[in-house]
XYZ file of C-alpha atoms in Angstrom:
583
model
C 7.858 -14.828 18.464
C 7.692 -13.864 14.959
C 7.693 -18.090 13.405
C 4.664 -18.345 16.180
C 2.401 -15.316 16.274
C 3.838 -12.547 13.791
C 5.189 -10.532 16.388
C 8.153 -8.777 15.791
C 7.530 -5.139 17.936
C 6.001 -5.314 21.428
C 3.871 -2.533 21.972
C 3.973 0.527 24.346
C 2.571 -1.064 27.048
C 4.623 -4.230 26.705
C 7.369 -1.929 26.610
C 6.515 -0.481 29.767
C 5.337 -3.684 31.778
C 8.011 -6.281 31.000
C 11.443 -4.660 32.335
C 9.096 -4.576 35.249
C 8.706 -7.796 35.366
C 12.241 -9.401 34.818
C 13.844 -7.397 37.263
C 11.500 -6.724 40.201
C 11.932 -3.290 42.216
C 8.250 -2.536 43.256
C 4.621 -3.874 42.803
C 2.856 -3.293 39.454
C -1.054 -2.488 39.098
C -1.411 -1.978 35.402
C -4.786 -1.128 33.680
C -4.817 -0.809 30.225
C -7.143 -1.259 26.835
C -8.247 -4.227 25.605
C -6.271 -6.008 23.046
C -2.779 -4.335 24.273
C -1.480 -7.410 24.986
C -1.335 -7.177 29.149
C -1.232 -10.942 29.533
C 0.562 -12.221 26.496
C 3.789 -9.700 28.183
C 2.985 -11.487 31.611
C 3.315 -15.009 29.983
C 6.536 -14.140 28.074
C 8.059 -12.698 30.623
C 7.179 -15.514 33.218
C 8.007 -18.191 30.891
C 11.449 -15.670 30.320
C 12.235 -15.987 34.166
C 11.741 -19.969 34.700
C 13.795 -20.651 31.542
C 16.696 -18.366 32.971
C 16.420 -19.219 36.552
C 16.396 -23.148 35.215
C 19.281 -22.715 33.703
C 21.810 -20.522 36.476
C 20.999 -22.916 38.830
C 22.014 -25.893 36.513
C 24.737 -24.040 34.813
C 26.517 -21.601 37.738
C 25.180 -23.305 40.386
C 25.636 -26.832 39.819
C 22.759 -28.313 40.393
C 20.824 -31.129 38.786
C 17.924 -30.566 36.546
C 16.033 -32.572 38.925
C 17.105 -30.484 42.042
C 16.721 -26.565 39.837
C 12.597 -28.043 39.333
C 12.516 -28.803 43.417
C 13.949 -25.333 43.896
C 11.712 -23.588 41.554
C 8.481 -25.721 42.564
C 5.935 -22.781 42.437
C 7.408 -19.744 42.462
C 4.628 -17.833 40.780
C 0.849 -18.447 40.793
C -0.968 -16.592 38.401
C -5.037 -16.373 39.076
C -7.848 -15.663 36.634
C -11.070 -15.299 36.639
C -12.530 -18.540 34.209
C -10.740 -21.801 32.629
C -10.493 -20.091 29.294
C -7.967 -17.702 30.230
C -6.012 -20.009 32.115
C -6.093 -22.965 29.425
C -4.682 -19.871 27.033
C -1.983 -18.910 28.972
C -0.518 -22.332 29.625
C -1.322 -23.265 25.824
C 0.723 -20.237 24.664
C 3.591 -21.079 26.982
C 3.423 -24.738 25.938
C 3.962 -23.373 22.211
C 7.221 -21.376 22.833
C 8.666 -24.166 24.731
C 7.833 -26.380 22.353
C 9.864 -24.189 20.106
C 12.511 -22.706 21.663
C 13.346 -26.254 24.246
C 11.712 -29.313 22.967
C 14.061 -30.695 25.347
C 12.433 -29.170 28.458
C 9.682 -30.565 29.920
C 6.727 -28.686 29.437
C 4.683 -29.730 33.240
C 7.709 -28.666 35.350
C 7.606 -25.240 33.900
C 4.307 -24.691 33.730
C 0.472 -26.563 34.804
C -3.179 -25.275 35.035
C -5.825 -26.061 37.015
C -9.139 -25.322 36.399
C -12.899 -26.738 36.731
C -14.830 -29.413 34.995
C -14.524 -32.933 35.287
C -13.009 -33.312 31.754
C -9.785 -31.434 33.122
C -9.630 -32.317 36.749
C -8.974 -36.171 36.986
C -5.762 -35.140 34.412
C -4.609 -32.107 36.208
C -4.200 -34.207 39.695
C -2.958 -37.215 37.528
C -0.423 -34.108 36.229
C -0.011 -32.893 39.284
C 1.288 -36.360 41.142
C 3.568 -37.229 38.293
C 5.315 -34.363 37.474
C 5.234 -32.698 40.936
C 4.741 -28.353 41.391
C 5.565 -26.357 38.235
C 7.360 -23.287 38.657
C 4.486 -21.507 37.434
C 0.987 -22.593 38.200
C -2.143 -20.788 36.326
C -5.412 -21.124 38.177
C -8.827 -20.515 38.696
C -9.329 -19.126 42.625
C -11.932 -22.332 43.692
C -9.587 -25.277 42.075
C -6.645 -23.409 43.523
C -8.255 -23.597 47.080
C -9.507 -26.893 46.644
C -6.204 -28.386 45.540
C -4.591 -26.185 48.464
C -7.315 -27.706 50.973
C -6.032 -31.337 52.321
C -6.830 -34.336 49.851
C -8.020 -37.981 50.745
C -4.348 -38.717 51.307
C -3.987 -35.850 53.975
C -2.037 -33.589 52.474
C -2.946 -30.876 49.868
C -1.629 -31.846 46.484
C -0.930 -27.738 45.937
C 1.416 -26.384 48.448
C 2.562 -22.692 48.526
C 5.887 -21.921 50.392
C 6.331 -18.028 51.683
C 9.463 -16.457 49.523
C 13.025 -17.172 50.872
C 13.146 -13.671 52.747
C 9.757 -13.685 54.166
C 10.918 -17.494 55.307
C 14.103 -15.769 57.024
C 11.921 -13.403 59.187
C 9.760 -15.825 60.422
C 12.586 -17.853 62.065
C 12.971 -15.375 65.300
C 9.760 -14.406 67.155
C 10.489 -10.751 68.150
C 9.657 -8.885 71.002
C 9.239 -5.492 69.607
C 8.440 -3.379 66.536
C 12.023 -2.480 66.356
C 13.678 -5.833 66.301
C 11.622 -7.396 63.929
C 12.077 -4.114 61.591
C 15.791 -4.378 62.387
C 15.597 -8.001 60.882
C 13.292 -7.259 57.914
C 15.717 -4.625 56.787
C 19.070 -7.015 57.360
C 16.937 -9.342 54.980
C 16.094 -7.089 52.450
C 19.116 -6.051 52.030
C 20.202 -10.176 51.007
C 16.924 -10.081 48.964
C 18.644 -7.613 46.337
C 21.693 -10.178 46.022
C 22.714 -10.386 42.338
C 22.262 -13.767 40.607
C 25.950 -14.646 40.388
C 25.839 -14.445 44.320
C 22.623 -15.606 45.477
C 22.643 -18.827 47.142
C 20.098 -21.655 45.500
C 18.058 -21.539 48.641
C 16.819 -18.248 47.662
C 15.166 -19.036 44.691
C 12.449 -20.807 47.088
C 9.128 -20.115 47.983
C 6.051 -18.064 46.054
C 8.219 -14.808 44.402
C 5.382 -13.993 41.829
C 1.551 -13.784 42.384
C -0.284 -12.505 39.157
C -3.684 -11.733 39.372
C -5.305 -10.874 36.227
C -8.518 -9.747 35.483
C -8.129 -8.634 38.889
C -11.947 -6.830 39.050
C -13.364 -10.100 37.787
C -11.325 -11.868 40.612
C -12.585 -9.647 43.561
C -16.009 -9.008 41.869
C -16.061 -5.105 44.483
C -19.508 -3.984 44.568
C -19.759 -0.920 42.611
C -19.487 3.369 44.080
C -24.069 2.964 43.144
C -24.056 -0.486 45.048
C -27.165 -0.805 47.678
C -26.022 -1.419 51.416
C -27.518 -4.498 51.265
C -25.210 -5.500 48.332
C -22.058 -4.087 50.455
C -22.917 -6.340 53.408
C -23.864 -9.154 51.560
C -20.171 -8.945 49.690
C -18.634 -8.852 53.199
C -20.177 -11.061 54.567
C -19.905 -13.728 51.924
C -16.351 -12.858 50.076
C -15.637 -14.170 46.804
C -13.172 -17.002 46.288
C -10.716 -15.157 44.837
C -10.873 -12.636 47.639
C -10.428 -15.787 49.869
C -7.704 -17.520 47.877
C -5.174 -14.483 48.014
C -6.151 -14.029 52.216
C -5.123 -17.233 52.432
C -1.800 -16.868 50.085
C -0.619 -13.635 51.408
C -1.693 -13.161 54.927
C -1.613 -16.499 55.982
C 0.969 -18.316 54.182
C 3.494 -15.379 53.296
C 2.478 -13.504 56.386
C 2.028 -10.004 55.224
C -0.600 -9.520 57.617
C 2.447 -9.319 60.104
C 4.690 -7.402 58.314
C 2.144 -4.501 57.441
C 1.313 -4.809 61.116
C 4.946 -3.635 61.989
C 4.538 -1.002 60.034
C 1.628 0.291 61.165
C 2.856 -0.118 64.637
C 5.943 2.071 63.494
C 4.253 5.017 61.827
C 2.196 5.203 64.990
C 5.169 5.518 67.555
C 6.673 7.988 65.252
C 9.402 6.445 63.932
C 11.073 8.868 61.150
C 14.912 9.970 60.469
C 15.764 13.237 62.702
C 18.730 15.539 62.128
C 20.232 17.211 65.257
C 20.433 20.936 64.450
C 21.811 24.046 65.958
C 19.240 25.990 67.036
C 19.631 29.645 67.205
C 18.511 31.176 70.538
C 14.912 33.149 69.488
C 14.847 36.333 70.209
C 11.496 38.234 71.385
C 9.583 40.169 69.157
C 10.424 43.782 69.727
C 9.700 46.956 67.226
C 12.684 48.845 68.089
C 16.239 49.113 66.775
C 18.539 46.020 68.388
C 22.056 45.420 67.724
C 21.073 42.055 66.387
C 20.125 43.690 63.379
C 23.357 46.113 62.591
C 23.878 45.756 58.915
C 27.593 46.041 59.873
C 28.181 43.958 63.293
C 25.472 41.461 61.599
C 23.570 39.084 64.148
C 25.617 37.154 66.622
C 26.552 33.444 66.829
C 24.265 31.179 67.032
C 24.021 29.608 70.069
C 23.588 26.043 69.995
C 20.136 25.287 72.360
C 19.578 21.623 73.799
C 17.309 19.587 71.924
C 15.482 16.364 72.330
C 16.764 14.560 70.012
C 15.879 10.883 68.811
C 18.595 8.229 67.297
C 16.730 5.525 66.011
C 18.590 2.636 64.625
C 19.337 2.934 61.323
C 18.233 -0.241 60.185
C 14.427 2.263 60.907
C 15.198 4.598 58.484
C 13.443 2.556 55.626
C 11.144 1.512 57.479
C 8.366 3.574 55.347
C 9.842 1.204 52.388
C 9.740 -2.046 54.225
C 6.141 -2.480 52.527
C 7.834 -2.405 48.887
C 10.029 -5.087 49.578
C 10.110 -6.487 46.565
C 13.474 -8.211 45.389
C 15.012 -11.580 43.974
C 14.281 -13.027 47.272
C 10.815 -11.279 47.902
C 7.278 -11.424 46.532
C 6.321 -9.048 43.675
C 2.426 -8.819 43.287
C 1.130 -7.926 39.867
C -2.203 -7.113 39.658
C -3.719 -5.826 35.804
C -7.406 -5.444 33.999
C -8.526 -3.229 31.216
C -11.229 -1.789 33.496
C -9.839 -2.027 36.972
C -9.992 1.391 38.736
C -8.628 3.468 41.623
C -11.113 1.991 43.854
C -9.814 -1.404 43.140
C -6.354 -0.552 43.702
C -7.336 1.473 47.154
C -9.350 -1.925 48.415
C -6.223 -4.394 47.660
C -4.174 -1.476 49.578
C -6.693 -1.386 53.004
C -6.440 -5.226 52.333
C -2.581 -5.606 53.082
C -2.214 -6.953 49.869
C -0.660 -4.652 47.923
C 1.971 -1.607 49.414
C 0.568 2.034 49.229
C 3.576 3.176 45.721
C 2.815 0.652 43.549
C 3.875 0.935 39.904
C 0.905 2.008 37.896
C 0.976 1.562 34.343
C -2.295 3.628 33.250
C -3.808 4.997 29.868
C -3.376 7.859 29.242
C -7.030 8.641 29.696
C -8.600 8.448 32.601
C -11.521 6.927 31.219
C -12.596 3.463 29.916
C -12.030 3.306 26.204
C -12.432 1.114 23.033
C -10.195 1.010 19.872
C -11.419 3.778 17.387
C -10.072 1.109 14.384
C -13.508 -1.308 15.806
C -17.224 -0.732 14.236
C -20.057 -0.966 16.605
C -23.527 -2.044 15.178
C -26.310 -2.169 17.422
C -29.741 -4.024 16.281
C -32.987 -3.977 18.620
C -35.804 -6.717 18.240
C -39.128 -5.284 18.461
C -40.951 -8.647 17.960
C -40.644 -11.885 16.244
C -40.695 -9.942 12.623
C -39.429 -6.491 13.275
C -35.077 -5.888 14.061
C -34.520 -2.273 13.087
C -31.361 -0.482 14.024
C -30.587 1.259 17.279
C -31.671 4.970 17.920
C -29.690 7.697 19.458
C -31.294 9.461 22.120
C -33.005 12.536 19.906
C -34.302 10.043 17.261
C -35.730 8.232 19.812
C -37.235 11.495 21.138
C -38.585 11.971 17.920
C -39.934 8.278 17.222
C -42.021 8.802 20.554
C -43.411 11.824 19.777
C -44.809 10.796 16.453
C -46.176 7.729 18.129
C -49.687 7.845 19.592
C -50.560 8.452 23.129
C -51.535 5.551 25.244
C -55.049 5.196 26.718
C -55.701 5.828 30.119
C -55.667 2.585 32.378
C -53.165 0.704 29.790
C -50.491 -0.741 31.583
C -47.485 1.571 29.953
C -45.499 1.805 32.996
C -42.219 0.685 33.188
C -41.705 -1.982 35.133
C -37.803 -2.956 34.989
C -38.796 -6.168 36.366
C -41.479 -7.149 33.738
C -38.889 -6.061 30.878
C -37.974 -9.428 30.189
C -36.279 -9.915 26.819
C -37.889 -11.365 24.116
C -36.764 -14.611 25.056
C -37.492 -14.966 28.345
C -40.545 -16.853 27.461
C -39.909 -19.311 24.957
C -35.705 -19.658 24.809
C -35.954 -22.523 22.002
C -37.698 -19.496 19.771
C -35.653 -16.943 21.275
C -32.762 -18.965 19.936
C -34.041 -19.261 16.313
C -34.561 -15.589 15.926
C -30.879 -15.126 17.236
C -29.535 -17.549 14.914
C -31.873 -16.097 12.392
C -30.118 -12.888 13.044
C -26.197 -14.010 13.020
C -27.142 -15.411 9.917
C -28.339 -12.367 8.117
C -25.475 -10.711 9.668
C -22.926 -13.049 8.520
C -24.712 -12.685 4.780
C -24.337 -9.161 4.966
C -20.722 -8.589 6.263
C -18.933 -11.801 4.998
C -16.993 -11.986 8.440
C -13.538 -14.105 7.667
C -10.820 -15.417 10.230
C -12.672 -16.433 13.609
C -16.273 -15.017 14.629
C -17.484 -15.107 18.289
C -20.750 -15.634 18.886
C -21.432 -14.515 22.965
C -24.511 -15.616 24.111
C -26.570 -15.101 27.558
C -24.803 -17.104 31.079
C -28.158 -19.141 31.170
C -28.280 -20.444 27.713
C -27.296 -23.877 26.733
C -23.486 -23.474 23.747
C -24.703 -26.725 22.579
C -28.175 -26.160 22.368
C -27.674 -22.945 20.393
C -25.011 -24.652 18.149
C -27.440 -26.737 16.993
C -29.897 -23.878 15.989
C -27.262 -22.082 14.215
C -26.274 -25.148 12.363
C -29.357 -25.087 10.812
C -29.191 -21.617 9.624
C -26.110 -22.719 8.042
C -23.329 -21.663 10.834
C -20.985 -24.171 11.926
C -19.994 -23.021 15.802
C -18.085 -24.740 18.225
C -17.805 -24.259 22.142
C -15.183 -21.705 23.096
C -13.502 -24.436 24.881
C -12.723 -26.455 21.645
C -10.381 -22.872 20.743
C -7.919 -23.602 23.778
C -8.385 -27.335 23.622
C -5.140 -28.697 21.376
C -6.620 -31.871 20.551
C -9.844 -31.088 19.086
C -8.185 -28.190 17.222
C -7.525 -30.837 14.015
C -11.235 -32.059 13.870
C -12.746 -28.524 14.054
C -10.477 -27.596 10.950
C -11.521 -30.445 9.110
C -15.098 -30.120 10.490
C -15.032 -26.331 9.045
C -13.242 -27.551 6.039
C -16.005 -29.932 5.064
C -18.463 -27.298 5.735
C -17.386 -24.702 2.965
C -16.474 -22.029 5.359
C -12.196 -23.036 5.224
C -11.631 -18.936 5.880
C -14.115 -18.807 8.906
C -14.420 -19.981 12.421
C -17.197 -19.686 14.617
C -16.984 -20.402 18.439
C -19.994 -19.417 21.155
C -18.917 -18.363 24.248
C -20.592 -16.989 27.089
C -19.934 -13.450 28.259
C -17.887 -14.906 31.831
C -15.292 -15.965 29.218
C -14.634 -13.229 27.944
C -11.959 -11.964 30.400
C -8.933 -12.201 28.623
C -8.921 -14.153 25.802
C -7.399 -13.960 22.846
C -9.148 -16.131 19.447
C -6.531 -15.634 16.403
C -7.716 -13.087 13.468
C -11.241 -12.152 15.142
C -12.859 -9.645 12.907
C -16.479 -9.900 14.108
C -17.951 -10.212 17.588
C -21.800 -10.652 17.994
C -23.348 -10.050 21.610
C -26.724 -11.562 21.637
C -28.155 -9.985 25.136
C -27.653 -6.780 26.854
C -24.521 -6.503 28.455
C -24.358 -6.349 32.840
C -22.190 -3.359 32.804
C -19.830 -1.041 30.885
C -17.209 -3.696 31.740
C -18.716 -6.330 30.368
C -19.228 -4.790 27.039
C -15.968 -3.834 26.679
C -14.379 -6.802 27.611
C -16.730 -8.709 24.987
C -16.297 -6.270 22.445
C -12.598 -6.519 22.747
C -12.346 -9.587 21.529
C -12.148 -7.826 18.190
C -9.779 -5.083 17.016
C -6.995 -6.175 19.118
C -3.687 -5.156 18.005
C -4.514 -2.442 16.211
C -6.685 -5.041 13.617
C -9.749 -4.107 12.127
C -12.751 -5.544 13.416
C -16.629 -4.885 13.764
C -19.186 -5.780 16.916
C -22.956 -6.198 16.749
C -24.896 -6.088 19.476
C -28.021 -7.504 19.526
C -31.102 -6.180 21.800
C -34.516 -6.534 22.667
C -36.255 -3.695 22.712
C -37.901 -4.497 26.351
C -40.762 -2.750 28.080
C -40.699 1.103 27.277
C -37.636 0.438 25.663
C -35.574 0.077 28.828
C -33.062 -2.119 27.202
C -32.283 0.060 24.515
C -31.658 2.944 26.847
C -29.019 1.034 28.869
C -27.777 0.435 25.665
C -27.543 4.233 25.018
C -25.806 4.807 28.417
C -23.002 1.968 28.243
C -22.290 3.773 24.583
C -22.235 7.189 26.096
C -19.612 6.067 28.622
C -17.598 4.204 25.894
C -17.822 7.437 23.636
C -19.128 4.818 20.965
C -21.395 6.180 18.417
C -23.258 3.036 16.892
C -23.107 2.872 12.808
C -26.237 2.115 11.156
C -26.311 -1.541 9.566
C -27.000 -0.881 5.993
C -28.410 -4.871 5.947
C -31.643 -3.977 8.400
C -34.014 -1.783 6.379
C -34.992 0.656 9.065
C-alpha cells in the first residue's frame, strides 16, 4: 500500500469496517464522511478474500488453479451507482495485483461492467474469454442486461445462491418448523472453519456490496409529493430491481424471511418450566404464611402449560443474520445514507433487522472542517460578486429601491432559470471565464475538477475552457489506463506539468477518488444537500487540504442563492469571502 498510494495507517473507519469484512458475523450498513476511505477498505478487503480463498483451495485443498477460479466464479457483486466508480474500483484492484501477483491473472479476480459502447463490446469479449470473476463491479442496468438471456440463450452473467442457501432449497418443506429445523442444521456448517470446509462451499454469491447505496435506490425524500411516492413505486429504479432479482429471486430470501415471519406469528420463543408457587388471596389480616419465624411454606409446584419447541427454534429470531463462510453477507455504505434508507432495505427483505452500523459520530451530515468553501453568484453577464449570508442579504434589500406596482417581481421558481438557460454556448464562456479567474487567483496544483450541469455537453465546454487557457479532459480519461500517458504529455506540453483538470458531471461524483485534488469548482446549483456534499468531497479527502467554489446564478428574486444559503445551513458551512471578486 505504501509503494502505491502512500498509505501506511488505515483510518478509524477502515479500522472499524474491514475485520468486518474478512471474517463475516452479521450485515454491515456503514455511513460515513466523505473522503474516509469507505470503498478503498471494501476493495482491499475484497481483493484480500479472493487472493486467500485462491490460494487454500489450491494449496490445502488441492485443487487446480483452473478448478479454485470455477469455484470462486462470482462470489461477490459489488453495485454502484455510475461507470466512474466502478472503472475505479477495478483499476485500483488491477494495481495491487499487478504488484503484489503479476503472476495472477487479473480478469479471473476481478471484471466490470458498465455502459457505453466504448466498454461494452470488450467487457462481453472479457467476459467469454476469461469466464465469471470472483468479484464482479457493476452498474445495476448492464448487470441486468448481462443477467437477462443473450442472442445465444443464455445470460452471459449468472449468479448462483451461496452454498447454504443452495442446501435449503434441496427439500421442499411442509411446515415452518421443518424448514427452520433445516436452516439452523445449515447454519451451523456455514460457520465451518477454513481448514474444514469442503470446496463446494466456497460456491455461489457470498458478498453483495452496494455502494452509494442512496444513489442506487434513488428513495423519494420524508418532503416528497404523493405523486412522487407513487410514481417511485410504481416505476422502481434499476438498482431497486437488480437486487429483487439477486436476493429474492435467485438467493431466495424472500422465503427465508417468510419463515420467519410465519414463526414470530405462531409464537415461537424459548420457555422455561417453572415452579409456580400456589397464590394466595389477598387478605389484610395476620396469616401464618407470613410468621417471621415458621417463614412461608413450600412451594407447591402448580401444572403449567408448558411448550417444548425443538431446539433447533431457539435461534430462530437469528436465522435472519445468517451470515457465515457459507452464507451471504450484504454490505450496504454511503456518506449520506440515513435511517430511512436502512428501515426501507429492512421492510424490503433485504437486509436483517441488527445489522452492523458503522455511523459518525454525529448524527448529522457533515463536511471536513480542513476544506474552504467559496461561493460566487452571477448577477448578469458583467457582475459575479460573492455570496451573502442571510442578514447581509437582509440588508442589501432594504437599501435597494422598492419595485413599482404592476412590475412582475414575483417569484416564480419556474421562471428562475439560470443565467444560462437561454443561450448555453454564452453561458459556457462566462463559466470558463470564471474558472479562469479563479484558477489565476488561487494557483490550484495537483488535479482540479471542474463539475458542470447533467445537460451540458464535457466536450463542448472543454473546448471553451481551452480557450481561456485551461486544458480539461473528460472524467473518464482519469480511470481510463490507456489515455492516462497522452493526457500527461498533453498537460506537459501545455505548461501546466503540476495541474490536472478533468470535467465531470455531478452523477459522477459518487465515489470517486482523483489523486491530490485541492480544488473543486461546481458550476450550477446543486439538487440537494447530498449532492453538494458528495461533489464537494472530492476535495479534502484524507484529511488534505483543499478549497470548493461554487458557482451560482443569482435567479429570479434570488431564489438560487437562498437554496444556496439553506444547503450551507444544513452543512454548518460558513462560505469565505473570495478576496479575487471585488464585492
Amino acid at each position: 500500500m505504501s509503494a502505491l498510494y502512500n498509505v501506511t495507517t488505515p483510518t478509524r473507519m477502515q479500522t472499524d469496517l474491514i475485520p468486518h469484512l474478512t471474517h463475516p458475523t452479521t450485515h454491515l450498513y456503514v455511513r460515513q464522511t466523505t473522503g474516509s476511505g469507505k470503498t478503498f477498505a471494501i476493495a482491499c478487503s475484497l481483493l484480500s478474500i479472493a487472493i486467500q480463498e485462491h490460494h487454500m483451495l489450491t494449496q490445502k485443498l488441492q485443487c487446480t488453479s483452473a478448478k479454485a477460479h470455477e469455484i470462486q466464479a462470482l462470489n461477490t457483486l459489488v453495485v454502484v451507482p455510475n461507470r466512474e466508480l466502478a472503472l475505479q474500483i477495478v483499476r485500483w484492484a488491477h494495481e495491487m495485483l499487478e504488484h503484489a501477483y503479476p503472476q495472477m491473472s487479473r480478469a479471473k479476480v476481478i471484471q466490470c461492467v458498465v455502459g457505453g459502447k466504448e466498454y461494452e463490446s470488450v467487457q462481453k469479449g472479457v467476459l467469454k474469454r476469461h469466464g465469471m470473476p470472483a468479484i464482479l463491479v457493476g452498474t445495476p442496468k448492464t448487470l441486468m442486461n448481462l443477467m437477462a438471456s443473450s442472442d445465444t440463450g443464455a445470460p452471459l452473467v449468472t449468479v448462483l445462491p451461496p452454498e447454504m442457501l443452495r442446501r435449503l432449497s434441496l427439500g421442499d418443506y411442509e411446515s415452518a418448523a421443518e424448514y427452520a429445523k433445516r436452516l439452523h442444521s445449515v447454519h451451523v456448517l456455514s460457520k465451518q472453519s477454513m481448514k474444514t470446509m469442503p470446496a463446494g462451499g466456497l460456491r455461489g454469491l457470498r458478498r453483495l456490496v452496494i455502494d452509494e447505496i442512496d444513489q442506487v435506490l434513488c428513495i423519494p425524500g420524508k418532503n416528497a409529493t404523493e405523486r412522487e411516492k407513487k410514481l417511485r413505486k410504481d416505476k422502481p429504479k434499476p438498482g431497486q430491481l437488480l437486487i429483487d432479482q439477486v436476493l429474492l429471486d435467485t438467493c431466495k430470501l424472500s422465503r427465508l424471511n417468510a419463515v420467519v415471519h410465519q414463526a414470530g406469528l405462531l409464537g415461537w420463543q424459548k420457555r422455561e418450566v417453572k415452579e409456580v408457587a400456589q397464590q394466595k388471596p389477598r387478605i389484610r389480616r395476620w396469616i401464618k404464611d407470613r410468621d417471621p419465624l415458621l417463614g412461608p411454606p413450600a412451594p407447591v409446584a402448580q401444572p403449567v402449560e408448558t411448550v417444548e419447541p425443538n431446539r433447533d427454534l431457539m435461534r430462530l429470531r437469528e436465522l435472519a443474520d445468517l451470515v457465515g463462510r457459507q452464507s451471504l453477507q450484504i454490505t450496504a455504505l454511503s456518506a449520506t445514507a440515513n435511517s430511512a434508507v436502512r428501515q426501507w432495505m429492512q421492510k424490503r427483505g433485504w437486509m436483517s433487522s441488527r445489522p452492523l452500523v458503522i455511523d459518525n459520530e454525529d448524527t448529522r451530515v457533515t463536511m471536513p472542517s480542513h476544506v474552504e468553501h467559496y461561493c460566487l453568484v452571477v448577477e448578469d453577464q458583467n457582475v459575479v460578486r460573492n455570496f451573502r449570508a442571510k442578514d447581509e442579504a437582509s440588508e442589501q434589500l432594504a437599501n435597494e429601491p422598492k419595485d413599482e406596482p404592476g412590475s412582475n417581481a414575483s417569484g416564480a421558481k419556474e421562471a428562475d432559470a439560470d443565467v444560462w438557460a437561454e443561450d448555453q454556448m454564452s453561458a459556457m464562456e462566462l463559466m470558463a471565464e470564471v474558472a479562469a479567474n479563479t484558477f489565476e487567483a488561487l494557483d490550484p496544483r495537483g488535479s482540479v475538477i471542474i463539475f458542470t450541469r447533467s445537460d451540458a455537453s464535457t466536450t463542448q465546454f472543454a473546448h471553451v475552457l481551452e480557450r481561456y487557457g485551461i486544458l480539461a479532459h473528460d472524467i473518464m480519461v482519469y480511470f481510463d489506463a490507456t489515455l492516462q500517458s497522452r493526457v500527461d504529455e498533453a498537460v506537459g506540453s501545455h505548461g501546466h506539468k503540476d495541474r490536472r483538470v478533468f470535467i465531470a458531471t455531478e452523477e459522477a461524483a459518487r465515489g470517486i477518488d482523483v489523486t491530490d485534488t485541492s480544488l473543486v469548482m461546481i458550476l450550477d446549483i446543486p439538487k440537494n444537500v447530498a449532492s453538494y456534499t458528495h461533489m464537494a468531497g472530492r476535495t479534502g479527502r484524507f484529511n488534505r487540504a483543499g478549497a470548493v467554489v461554487s458557482v451560482v446564478p443569482v435567479g429570479e428574486m434570488g431564489w438560487s442563492e437562498s437554496k444556496m444559503r439553506g444547503i450551507f445551513s444544513q452543512l454548518d458551512i460558513r462560505p469565505t469571502k473570495a478576496p479575487f471578486v471585488e464585492s
